[in-house]
mmCIF file of C-alpha atoms and ligand atoms in Angstrom:
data_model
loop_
_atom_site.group_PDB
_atom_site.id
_atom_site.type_symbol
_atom_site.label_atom_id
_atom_site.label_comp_id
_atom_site.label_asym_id
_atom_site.label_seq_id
_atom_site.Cartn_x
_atom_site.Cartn_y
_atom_site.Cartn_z
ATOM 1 C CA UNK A 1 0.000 0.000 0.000
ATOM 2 C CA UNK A 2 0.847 3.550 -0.810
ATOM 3 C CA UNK A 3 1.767 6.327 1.859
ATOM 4 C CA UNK A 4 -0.681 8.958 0.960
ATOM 5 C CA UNK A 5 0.974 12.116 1.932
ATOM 6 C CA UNK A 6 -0.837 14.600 -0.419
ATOM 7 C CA UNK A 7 -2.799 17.402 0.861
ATOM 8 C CA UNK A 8 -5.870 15.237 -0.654
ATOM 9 C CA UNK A 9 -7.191 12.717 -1.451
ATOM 10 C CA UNK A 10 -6.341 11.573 1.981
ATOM 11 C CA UNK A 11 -6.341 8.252 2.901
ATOM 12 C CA UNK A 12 -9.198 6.336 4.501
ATOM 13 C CA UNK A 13 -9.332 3.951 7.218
ATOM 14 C CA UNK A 14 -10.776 0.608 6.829
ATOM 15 C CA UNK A 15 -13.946 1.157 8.751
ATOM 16 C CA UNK A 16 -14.573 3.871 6.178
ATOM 17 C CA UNK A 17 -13.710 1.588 3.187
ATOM 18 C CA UNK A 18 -16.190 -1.147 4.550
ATOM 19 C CA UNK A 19 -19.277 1.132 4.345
ATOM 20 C CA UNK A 20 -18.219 1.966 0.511
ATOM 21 C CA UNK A 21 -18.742 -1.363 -0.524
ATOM 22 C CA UNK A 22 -22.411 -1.225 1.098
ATOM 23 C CA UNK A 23 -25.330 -1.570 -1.893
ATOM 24 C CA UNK A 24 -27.411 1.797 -3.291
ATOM 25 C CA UNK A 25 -30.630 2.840 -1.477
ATOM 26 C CA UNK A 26 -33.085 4.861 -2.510
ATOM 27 C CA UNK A 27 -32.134 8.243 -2.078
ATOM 28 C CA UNK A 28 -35.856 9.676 -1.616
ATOM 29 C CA UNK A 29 -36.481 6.669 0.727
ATOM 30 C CA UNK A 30 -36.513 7.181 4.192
ATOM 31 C CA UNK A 31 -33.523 5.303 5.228
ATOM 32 C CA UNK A 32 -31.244 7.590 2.847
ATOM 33 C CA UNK A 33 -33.067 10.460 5.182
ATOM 34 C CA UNK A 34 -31.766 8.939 8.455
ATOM 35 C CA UNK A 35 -28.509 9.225 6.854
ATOM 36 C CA UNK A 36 -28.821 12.523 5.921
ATOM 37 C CA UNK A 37 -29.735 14.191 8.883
ATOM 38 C CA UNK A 38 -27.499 11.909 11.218
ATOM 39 C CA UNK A 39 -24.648 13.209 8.635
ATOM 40 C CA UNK A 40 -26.209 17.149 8.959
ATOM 41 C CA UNK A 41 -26.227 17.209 12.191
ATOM 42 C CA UNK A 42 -23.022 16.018 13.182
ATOM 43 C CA UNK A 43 -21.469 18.197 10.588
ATOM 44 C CA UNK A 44 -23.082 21.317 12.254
ATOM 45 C CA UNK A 45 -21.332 19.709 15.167
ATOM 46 C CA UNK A 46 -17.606 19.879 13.906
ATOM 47 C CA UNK A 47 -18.331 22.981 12.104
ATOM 48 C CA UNK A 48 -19.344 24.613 15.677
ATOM 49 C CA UNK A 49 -22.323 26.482 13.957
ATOM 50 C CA UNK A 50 -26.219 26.487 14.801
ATOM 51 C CA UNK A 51 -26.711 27.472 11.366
ATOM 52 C CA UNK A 52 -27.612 25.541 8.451
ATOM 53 C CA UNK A 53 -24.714 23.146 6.758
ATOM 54 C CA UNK A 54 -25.774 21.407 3.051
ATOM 55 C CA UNK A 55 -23.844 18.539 1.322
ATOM 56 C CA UNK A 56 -23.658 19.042 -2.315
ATOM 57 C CA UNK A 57 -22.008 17.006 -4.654
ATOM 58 C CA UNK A 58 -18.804 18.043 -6.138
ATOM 59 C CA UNK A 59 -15.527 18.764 -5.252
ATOM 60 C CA UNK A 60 -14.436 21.303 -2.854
ATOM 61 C CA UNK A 61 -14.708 24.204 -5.897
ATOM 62 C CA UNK A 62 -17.950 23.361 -6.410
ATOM 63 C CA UNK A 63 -19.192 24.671 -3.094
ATOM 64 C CA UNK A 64 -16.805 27.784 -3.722
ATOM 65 C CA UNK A 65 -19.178 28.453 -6.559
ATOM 66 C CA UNK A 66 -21.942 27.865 -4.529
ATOM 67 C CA UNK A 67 -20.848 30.504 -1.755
ATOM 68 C CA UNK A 68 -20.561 32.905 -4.853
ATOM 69 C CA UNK A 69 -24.063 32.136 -6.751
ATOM 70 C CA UNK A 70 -25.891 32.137 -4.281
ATOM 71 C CA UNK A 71 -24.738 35.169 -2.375
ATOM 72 C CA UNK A 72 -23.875 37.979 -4.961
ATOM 73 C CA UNK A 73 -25.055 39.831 -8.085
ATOM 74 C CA UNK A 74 -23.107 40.677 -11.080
ATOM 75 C CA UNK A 75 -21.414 44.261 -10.640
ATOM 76 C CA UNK A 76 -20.921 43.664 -7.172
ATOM 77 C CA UNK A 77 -17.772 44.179 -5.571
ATOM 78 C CA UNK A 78 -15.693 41.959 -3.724
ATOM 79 C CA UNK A 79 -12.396 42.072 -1.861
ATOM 80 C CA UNK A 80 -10.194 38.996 -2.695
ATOM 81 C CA UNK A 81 -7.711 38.211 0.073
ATOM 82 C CA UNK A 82 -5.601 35.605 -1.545
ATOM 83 C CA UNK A 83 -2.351 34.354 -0.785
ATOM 84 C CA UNK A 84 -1.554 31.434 -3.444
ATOM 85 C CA UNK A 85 -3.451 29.232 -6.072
ATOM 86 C CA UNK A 86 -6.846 28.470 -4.450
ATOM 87 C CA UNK A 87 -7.324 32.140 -3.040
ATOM 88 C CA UNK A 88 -6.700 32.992 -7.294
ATOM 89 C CA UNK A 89 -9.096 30.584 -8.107
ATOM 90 C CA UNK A 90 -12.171 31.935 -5.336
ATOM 91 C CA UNK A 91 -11.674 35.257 -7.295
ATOM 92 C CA UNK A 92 -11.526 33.911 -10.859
ATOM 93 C CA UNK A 93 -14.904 32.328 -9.915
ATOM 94 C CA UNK A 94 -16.296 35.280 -8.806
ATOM 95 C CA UNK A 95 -14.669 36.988 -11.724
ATOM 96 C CA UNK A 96 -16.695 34.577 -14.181
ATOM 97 C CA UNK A 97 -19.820 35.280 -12.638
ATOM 98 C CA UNK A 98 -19.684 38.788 -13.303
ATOM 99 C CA UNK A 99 -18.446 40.035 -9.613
ATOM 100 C CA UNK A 100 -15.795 43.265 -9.864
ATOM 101 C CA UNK A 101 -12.944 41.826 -7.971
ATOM 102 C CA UNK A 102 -10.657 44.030 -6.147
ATOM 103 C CA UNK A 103 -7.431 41.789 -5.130
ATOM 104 C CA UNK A 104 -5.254 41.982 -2.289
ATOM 105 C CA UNK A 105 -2.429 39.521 -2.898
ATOM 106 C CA UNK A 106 0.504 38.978 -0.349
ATOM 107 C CA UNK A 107 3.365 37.307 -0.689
ATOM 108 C CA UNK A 108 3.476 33.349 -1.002
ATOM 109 C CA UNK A 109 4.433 31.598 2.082
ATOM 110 C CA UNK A 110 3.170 34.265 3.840
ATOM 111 C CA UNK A 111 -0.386 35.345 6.170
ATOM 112 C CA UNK A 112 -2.824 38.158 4.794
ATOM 113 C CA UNK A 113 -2.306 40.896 6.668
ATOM 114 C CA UNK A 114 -5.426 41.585 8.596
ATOM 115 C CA UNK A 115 -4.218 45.669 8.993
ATOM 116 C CA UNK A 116 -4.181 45.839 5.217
ATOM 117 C CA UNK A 117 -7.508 43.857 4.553
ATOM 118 C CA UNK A 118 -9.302 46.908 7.209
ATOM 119 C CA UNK A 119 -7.169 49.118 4.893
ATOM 120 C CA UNK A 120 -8.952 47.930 1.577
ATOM 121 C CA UNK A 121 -12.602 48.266 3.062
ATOM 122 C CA UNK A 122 -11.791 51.572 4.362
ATOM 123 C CA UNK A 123 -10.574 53.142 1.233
ATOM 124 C CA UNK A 124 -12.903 51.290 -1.092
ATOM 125 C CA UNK A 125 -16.588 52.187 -0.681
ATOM 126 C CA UNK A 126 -19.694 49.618 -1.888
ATOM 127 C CA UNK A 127 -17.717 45.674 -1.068
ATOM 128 C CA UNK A 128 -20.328 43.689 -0.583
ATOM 129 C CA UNK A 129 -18.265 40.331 0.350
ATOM 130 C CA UNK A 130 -14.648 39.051 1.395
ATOM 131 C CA UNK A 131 -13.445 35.996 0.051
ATOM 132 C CA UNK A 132 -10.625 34.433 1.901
ATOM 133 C CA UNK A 133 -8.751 31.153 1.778
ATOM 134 C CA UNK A 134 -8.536 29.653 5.740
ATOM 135 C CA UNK A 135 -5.660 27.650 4.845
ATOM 136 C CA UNK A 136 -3.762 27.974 1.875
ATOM 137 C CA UNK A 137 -3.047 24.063 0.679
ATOM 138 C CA UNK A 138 -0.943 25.475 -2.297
ATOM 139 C CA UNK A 139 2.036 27.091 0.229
ATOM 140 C CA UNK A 140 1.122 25.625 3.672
ATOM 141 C CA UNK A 141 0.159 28.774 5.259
ATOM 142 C CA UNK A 142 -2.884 29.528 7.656
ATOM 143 C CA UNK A 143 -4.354 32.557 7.701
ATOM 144 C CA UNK A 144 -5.650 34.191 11.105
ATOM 145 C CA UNK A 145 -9.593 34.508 10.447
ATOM 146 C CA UNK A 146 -10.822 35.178 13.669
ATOM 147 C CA UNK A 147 -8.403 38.453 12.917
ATOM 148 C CA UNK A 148 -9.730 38.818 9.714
ATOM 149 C CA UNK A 149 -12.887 38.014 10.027
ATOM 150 C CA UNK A 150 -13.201 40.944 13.367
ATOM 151 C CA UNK A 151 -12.312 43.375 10.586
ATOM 152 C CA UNK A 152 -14.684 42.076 8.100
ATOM 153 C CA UNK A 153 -17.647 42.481 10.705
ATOM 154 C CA UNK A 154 -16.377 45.432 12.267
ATOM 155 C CA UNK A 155 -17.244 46.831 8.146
ATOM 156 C CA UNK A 156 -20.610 44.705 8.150
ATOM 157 C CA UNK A 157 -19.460 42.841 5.211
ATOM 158 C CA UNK A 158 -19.733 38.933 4.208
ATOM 159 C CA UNK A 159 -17.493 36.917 4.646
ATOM 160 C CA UNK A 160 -16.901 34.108 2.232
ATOM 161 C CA UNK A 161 -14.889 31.135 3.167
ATOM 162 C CA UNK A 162 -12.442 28.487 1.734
ATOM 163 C CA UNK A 163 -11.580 25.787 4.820
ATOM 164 C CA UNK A 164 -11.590 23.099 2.197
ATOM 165 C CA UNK A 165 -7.928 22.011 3.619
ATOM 166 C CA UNK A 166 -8.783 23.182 7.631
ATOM 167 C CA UNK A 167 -12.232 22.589 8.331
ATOM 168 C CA UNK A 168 -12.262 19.592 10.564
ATOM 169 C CA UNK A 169 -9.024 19.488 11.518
ATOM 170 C CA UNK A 170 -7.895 23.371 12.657
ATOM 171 C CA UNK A 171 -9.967 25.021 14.471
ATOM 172 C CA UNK A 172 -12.796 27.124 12.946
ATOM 173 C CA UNK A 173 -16.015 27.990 15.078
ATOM 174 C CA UNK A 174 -17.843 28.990 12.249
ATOM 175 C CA UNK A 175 -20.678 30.983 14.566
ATOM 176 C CA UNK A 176 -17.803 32.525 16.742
ATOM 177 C CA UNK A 177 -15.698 33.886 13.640
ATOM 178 C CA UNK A 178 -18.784 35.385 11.937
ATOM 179 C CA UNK A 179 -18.076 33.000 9.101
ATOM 180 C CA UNK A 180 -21.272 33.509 6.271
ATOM 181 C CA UNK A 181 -20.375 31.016 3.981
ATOM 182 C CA UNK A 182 -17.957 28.250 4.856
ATOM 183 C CA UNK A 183 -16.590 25.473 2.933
ATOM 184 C CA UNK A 184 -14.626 22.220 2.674
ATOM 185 C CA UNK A 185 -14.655 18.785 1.076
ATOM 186 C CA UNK A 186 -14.863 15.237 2.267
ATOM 187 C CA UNK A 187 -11.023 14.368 0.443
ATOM 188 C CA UNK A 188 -9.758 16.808 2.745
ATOM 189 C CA UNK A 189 -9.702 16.387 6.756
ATOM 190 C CA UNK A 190 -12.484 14.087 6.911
ATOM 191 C CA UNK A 191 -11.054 10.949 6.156
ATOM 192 C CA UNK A 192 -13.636 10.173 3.174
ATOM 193 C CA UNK A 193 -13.092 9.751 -0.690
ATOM 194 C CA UNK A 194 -13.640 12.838 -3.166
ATOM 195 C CA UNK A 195 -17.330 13.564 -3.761
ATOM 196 C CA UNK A 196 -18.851 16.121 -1.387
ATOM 197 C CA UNK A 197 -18.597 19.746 -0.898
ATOM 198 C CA UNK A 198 -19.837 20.463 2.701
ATOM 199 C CA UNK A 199 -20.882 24.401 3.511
ATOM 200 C CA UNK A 200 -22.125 26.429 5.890
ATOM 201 C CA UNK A 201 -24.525 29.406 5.497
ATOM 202 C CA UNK A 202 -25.239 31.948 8.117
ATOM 203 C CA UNK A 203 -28.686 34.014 8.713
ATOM 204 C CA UNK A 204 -26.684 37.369 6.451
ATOM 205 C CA UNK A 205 -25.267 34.796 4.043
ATOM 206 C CA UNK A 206 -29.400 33.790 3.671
ATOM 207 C CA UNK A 207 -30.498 37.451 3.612
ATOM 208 C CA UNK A 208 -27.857 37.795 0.712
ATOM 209 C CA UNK A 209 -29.261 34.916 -0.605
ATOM 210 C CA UNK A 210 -32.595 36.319 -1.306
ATOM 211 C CA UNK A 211 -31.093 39.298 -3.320
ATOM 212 C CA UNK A 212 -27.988 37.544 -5.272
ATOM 213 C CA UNK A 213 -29.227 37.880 -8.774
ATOM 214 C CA UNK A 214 -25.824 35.447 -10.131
ATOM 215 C CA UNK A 215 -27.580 32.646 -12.136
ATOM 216 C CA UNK A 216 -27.890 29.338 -10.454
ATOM 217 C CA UNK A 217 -29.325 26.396 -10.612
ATOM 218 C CA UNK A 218 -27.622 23.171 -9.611
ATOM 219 C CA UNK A 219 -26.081 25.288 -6.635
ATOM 220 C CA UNK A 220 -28.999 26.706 -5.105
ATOM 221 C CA UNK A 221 -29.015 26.903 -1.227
ATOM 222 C CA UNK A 222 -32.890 27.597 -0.954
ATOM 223 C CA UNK A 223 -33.712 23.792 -3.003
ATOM 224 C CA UNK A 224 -31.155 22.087 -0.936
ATOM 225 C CA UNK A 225 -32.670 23.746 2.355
ATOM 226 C CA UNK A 226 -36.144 22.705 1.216
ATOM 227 C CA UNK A 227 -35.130 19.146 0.438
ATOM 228 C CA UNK A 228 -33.246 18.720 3.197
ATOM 229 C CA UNK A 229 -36.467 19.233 5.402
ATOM 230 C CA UNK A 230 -37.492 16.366 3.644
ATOM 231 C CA UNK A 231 -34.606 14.174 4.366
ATOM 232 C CA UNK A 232 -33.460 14.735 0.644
ATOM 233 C CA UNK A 233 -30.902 16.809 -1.796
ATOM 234 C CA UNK A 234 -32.480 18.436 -4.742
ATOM 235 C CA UNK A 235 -30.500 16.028 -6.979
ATOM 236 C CA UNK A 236 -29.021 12.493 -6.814
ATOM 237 C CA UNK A 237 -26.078 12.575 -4.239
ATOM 238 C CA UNK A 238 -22.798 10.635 -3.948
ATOM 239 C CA UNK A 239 -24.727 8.177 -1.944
ATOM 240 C CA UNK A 240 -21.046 6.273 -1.463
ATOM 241 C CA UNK A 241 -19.632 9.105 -0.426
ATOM 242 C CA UNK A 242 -22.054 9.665 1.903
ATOM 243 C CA UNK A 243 -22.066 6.391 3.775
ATOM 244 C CA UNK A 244 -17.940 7.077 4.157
ATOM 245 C CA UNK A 245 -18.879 10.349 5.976
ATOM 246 C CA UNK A 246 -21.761 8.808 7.791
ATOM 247 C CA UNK A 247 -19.014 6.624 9.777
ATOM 248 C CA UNK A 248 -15.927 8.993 9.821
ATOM 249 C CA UNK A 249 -17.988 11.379 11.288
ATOM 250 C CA UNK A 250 -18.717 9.642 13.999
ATOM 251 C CA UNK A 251 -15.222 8.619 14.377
ATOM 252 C CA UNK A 252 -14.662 12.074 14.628
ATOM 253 C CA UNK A 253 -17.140 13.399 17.416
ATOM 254 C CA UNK A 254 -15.554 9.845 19.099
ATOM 255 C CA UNK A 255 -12.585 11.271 18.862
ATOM 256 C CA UNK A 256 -13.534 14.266 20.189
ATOM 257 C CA UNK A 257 -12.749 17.739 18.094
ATOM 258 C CA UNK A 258 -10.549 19.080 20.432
ATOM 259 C CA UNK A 259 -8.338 16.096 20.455
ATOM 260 C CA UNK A 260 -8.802 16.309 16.610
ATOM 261 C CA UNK A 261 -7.262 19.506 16.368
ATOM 262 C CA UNK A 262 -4.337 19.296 19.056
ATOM 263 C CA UNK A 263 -3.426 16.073 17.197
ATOM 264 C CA UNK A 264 -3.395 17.748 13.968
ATOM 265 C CA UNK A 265 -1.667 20.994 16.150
ATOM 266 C CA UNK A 266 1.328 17.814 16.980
ATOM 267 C CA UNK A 267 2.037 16.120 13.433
ATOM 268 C CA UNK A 268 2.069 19.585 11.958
ATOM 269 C CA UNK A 269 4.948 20.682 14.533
ATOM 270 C CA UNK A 270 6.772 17.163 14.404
ATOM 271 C CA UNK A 271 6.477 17.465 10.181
ATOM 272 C CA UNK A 272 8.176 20.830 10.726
ATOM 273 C CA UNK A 273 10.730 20.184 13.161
ATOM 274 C CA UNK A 274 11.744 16.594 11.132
ATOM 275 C CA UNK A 275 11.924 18.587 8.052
ATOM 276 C CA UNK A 276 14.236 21.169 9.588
ATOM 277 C CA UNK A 277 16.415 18.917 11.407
ATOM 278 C CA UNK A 278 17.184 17.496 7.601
ATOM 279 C CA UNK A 279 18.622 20.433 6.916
ATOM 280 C CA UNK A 280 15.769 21.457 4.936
ATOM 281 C CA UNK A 281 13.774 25.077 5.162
ATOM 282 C CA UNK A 282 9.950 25.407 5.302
ATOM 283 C CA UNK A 283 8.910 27.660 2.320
ATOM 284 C CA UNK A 284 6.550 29.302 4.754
ATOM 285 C CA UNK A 285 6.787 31.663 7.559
ATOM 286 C CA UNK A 286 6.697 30.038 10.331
ATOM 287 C CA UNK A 287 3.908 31.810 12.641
ATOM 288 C CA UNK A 288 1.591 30.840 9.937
ATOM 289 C CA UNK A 289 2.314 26.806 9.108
ATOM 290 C CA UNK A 290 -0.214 24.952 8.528
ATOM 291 C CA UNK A 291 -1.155 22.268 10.948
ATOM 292 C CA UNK A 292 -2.503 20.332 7.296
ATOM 293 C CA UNK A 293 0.034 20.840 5.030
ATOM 294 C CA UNK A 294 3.975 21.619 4.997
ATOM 295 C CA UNK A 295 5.577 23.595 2.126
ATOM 296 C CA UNK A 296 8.827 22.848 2.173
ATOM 297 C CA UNK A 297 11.705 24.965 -0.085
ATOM 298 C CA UNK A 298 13.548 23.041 -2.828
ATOM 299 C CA UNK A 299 17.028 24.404 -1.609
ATOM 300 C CA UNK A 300 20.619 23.581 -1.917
ATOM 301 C CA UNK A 301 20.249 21.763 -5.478
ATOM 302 C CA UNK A 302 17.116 19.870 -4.573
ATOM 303 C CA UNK A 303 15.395 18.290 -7.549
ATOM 304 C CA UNK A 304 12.120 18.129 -6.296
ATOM 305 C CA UNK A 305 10.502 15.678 -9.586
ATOM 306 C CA UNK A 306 13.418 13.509 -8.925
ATOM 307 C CA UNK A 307 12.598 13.433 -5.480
ATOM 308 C CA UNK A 308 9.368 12.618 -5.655
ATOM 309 C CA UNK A 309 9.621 9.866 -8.039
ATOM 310 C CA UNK A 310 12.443 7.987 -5.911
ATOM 311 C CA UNK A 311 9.913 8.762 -2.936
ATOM 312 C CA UNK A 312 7.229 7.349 -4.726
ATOM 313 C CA UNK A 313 8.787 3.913 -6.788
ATOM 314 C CA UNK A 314 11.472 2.972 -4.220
ATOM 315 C CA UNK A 315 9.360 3.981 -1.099
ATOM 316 C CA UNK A 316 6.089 3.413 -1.877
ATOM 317 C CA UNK A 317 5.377 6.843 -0.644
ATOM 318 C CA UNK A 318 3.359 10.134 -2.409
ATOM 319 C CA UNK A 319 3.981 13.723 -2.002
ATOM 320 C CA UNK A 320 3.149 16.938 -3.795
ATOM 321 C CA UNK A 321 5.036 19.228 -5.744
ATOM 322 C CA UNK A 322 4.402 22.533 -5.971
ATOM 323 C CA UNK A 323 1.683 23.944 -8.416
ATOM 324 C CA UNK A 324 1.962 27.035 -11.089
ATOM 325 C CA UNK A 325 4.653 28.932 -10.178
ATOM 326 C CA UNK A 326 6.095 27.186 -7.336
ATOM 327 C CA UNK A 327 6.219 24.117 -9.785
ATOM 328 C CA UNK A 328 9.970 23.121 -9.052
ATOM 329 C CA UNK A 329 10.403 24.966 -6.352
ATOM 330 C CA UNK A 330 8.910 23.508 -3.680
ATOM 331 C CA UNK A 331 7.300 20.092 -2.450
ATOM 332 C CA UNK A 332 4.237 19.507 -0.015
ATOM 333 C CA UNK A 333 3.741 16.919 2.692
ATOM 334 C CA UNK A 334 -0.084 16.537 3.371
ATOM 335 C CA UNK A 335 -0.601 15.825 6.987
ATOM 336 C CA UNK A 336 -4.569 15.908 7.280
ATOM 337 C CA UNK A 337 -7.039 13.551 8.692
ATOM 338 C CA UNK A 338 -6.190 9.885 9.027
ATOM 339 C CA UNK A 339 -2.072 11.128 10.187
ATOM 340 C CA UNK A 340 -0.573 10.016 13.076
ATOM 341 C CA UNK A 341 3.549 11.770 13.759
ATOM 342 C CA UNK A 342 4.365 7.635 13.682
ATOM 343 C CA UNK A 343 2.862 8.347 9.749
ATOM 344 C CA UNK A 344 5.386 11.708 9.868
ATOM 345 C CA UNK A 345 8.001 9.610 11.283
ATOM 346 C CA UNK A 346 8.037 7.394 8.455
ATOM 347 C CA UNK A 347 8.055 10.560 5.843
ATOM 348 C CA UNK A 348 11.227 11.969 7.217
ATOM 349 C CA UNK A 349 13.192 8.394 7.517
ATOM 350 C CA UNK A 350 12.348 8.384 3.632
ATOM 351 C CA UNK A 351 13.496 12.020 3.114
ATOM 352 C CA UNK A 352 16.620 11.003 4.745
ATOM 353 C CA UNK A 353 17.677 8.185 2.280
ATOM 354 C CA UNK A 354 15.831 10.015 -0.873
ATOM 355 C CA UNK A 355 16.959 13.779 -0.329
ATOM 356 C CA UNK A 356 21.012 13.295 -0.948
ATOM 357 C CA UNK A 357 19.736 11.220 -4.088
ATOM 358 C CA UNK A 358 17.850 13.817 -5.612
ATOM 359 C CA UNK A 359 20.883 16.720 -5.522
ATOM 360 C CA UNK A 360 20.278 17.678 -2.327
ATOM 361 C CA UNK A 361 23.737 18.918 -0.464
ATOM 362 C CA UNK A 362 23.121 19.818 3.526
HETATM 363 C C1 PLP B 1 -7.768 25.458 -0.049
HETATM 364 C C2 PLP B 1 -8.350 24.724 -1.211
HETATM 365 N N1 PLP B 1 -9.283 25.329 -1.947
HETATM 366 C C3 PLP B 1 -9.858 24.716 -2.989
HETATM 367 C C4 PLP B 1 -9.487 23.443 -3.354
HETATM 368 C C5 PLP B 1 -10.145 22.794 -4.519
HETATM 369 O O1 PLP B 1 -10.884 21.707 -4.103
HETATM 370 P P1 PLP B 1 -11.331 20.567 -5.132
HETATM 371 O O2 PLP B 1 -10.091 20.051 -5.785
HETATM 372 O O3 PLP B 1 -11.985 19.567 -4.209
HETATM 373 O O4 PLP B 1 -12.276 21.173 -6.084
HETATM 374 C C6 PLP B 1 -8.510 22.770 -2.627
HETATM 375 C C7 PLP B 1 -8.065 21.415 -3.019
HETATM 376 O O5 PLP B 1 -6.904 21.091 -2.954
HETATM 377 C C8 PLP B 1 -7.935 23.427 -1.518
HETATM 378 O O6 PLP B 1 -7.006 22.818 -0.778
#
């Protein structure tokens, strides 16, 4: 078997695998509805809210363009805070539905700056939203919301959220950090295959809802809430998908989400502090690692393809590389969800054999 060590897909215990294999039901029969709200409810657990949370079907980006859709008209302006790919990619949906982005890029490998996001709503009049990403899977940085999101509010602005890589396993109390619309995807932290975006929608993000004039269709929060009283989704879900996150779920709330997050809190220092006592340098600065994923800095004649091939066909173990422009320059280790440091452990014994193969001189 593979190590999985990508910032997702993420592995899957075999608890989850088991209730994959289980046979189709009905999915307007009242046994899929059990299922459903079990799943609801103990998602509204984990993402600490009392407001509504809706499983759609897609990946992660399909419940970005769901927290756009159904929450903004075209000509309306919104501040993008992005600091790498998938903050680029919120705003380029945005963008495509007609929204007047203003960015605010920082560096890569670096936090948004919470003083300079207060900056940007002060001098710009009319934002209606914020996007920001939580945690930034393409350099391995977290951003501080609860700062963020105090300046957002303190403006009376939405705030729309990417936690695809952090929901579930950093912390994020949705209903104490103002969040409007939040959300993630069940590759990510919550130990289940691709095939569900998961999102949270606050009492303003509804109130927006009722005057977002972006066409919509599939997305639409209002059918899925209406279904959903009925035990259903408006369309046919990943019913497979939803029987993995039906049981790692409650693996989850076993486990307790505090534990889940200081655990998460203890691979992510033990990935940082192996990788550094390599020799090695974390792209990112460190205040702002992520506890999910470690960007680490192709230095000192590192070839990171070649290092990731040995990894993979000699170790039987899978990292990332950097995307766009960090292509080359960097390499991920995913450390979300089913990760345990003896899992981090193993990582850096392989880095030690692999790294001097692929150019690398300490
Ligand atoms: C922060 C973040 N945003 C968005 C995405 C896109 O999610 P998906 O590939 O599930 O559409 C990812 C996936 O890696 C991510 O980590």
């Amino acid at each position: 078997m593979e190590h999985l060590r990508i910032p997702g897909p993420t592995p899957c215990p075999s608890e989850i695998l088991q209730a994959m294999s289980k046979q189709m039901i009905n999915h307007r029969g009242g046994e899929f509805g059990q299922i459903l709200n079990g799943v609801t409810a103990k998602l509204k657990q984990l993402f600490q809210t009392k407001g509504d949370v809706f499983l759609l079907t897609s990946s992660g980006t399909g419940g970005l363009e769901a927290a756009i859709v159904n929450t903004l008209s075209p000509g309306d302006k919104v501040l993008s805070v992005a600091i790498g790919v998938f903050g680029e990619r919120f705003a380029s949906i945005a963008e495509q539905f007609g929204a007047e982005v203003i960015p605010l890029r920082f560096e890569w490998g670096k936090a948004a700056d919470a003083y300079a996001v207060r900056q940007a709503l002060h001098t710009t009049p009319k934002i209606k939203a914020v996007l920001v990403t939580h945690n930034e899977t393409s350099t391995g940085v977290t951003n501080d919301l609860a700062l963020i999101s105090s300046v957002v509010k303190e403006f009376d602005k939405l705030l729309l959220v990417d936690a695809i890589s952090s929901m579930g396993s950093i912390n994020l109390p949705v209903d104490d950090w103002h969040c409007d619309v939040t959300v993630t995807g069940s590759q990510k932290g919550w130990m289940a295959p691709p095939g569900l975006a998961m999102v949270s929608v606050s009492q303003e993000a509804w109130q927006a809802q009722a005057q977002a004039k972006m066409p919509r269709f599939y997305w639409d929060f209002a059918k899925a809430k209406s279904y959903l009283e009925k035990g259903q989704t408006p369309w046919t879900p990943a019913i497979t998908t939803i029987f993995a996150l039906s049981v790692s779920l409650e693996m989850m709330l076993k486990e307790g989400l505090a534990n889940i997050i200081a655990r998460h809190a203890r691979v992510g220092q033990a990935t940082r502090d192996g990788i550094k006592s390599l020799g090695l340098s974390l792209f990112t600065e460190e205040g702002c690692a992520s506890n999910t994923v470690t960007a680490v800095a192709a230095s000192d004649g590192l070839d990171t393809k070649k290092l990731l091939r040995i990894l993979r066909e000699e170790h039987g173990m899978v990292l990332s590389g950097g995307q766009q422009s960090l292509d080359g320059k960097i390499f991920r280790i995913g450390h979300l969800g089913w990760v345990t440091e003896g899992d981090i452990e193993a990582v850096i014994s392989a880095l030690k054999v692999v790294l001097p193969q692929a150019g690398f001189k300490q």
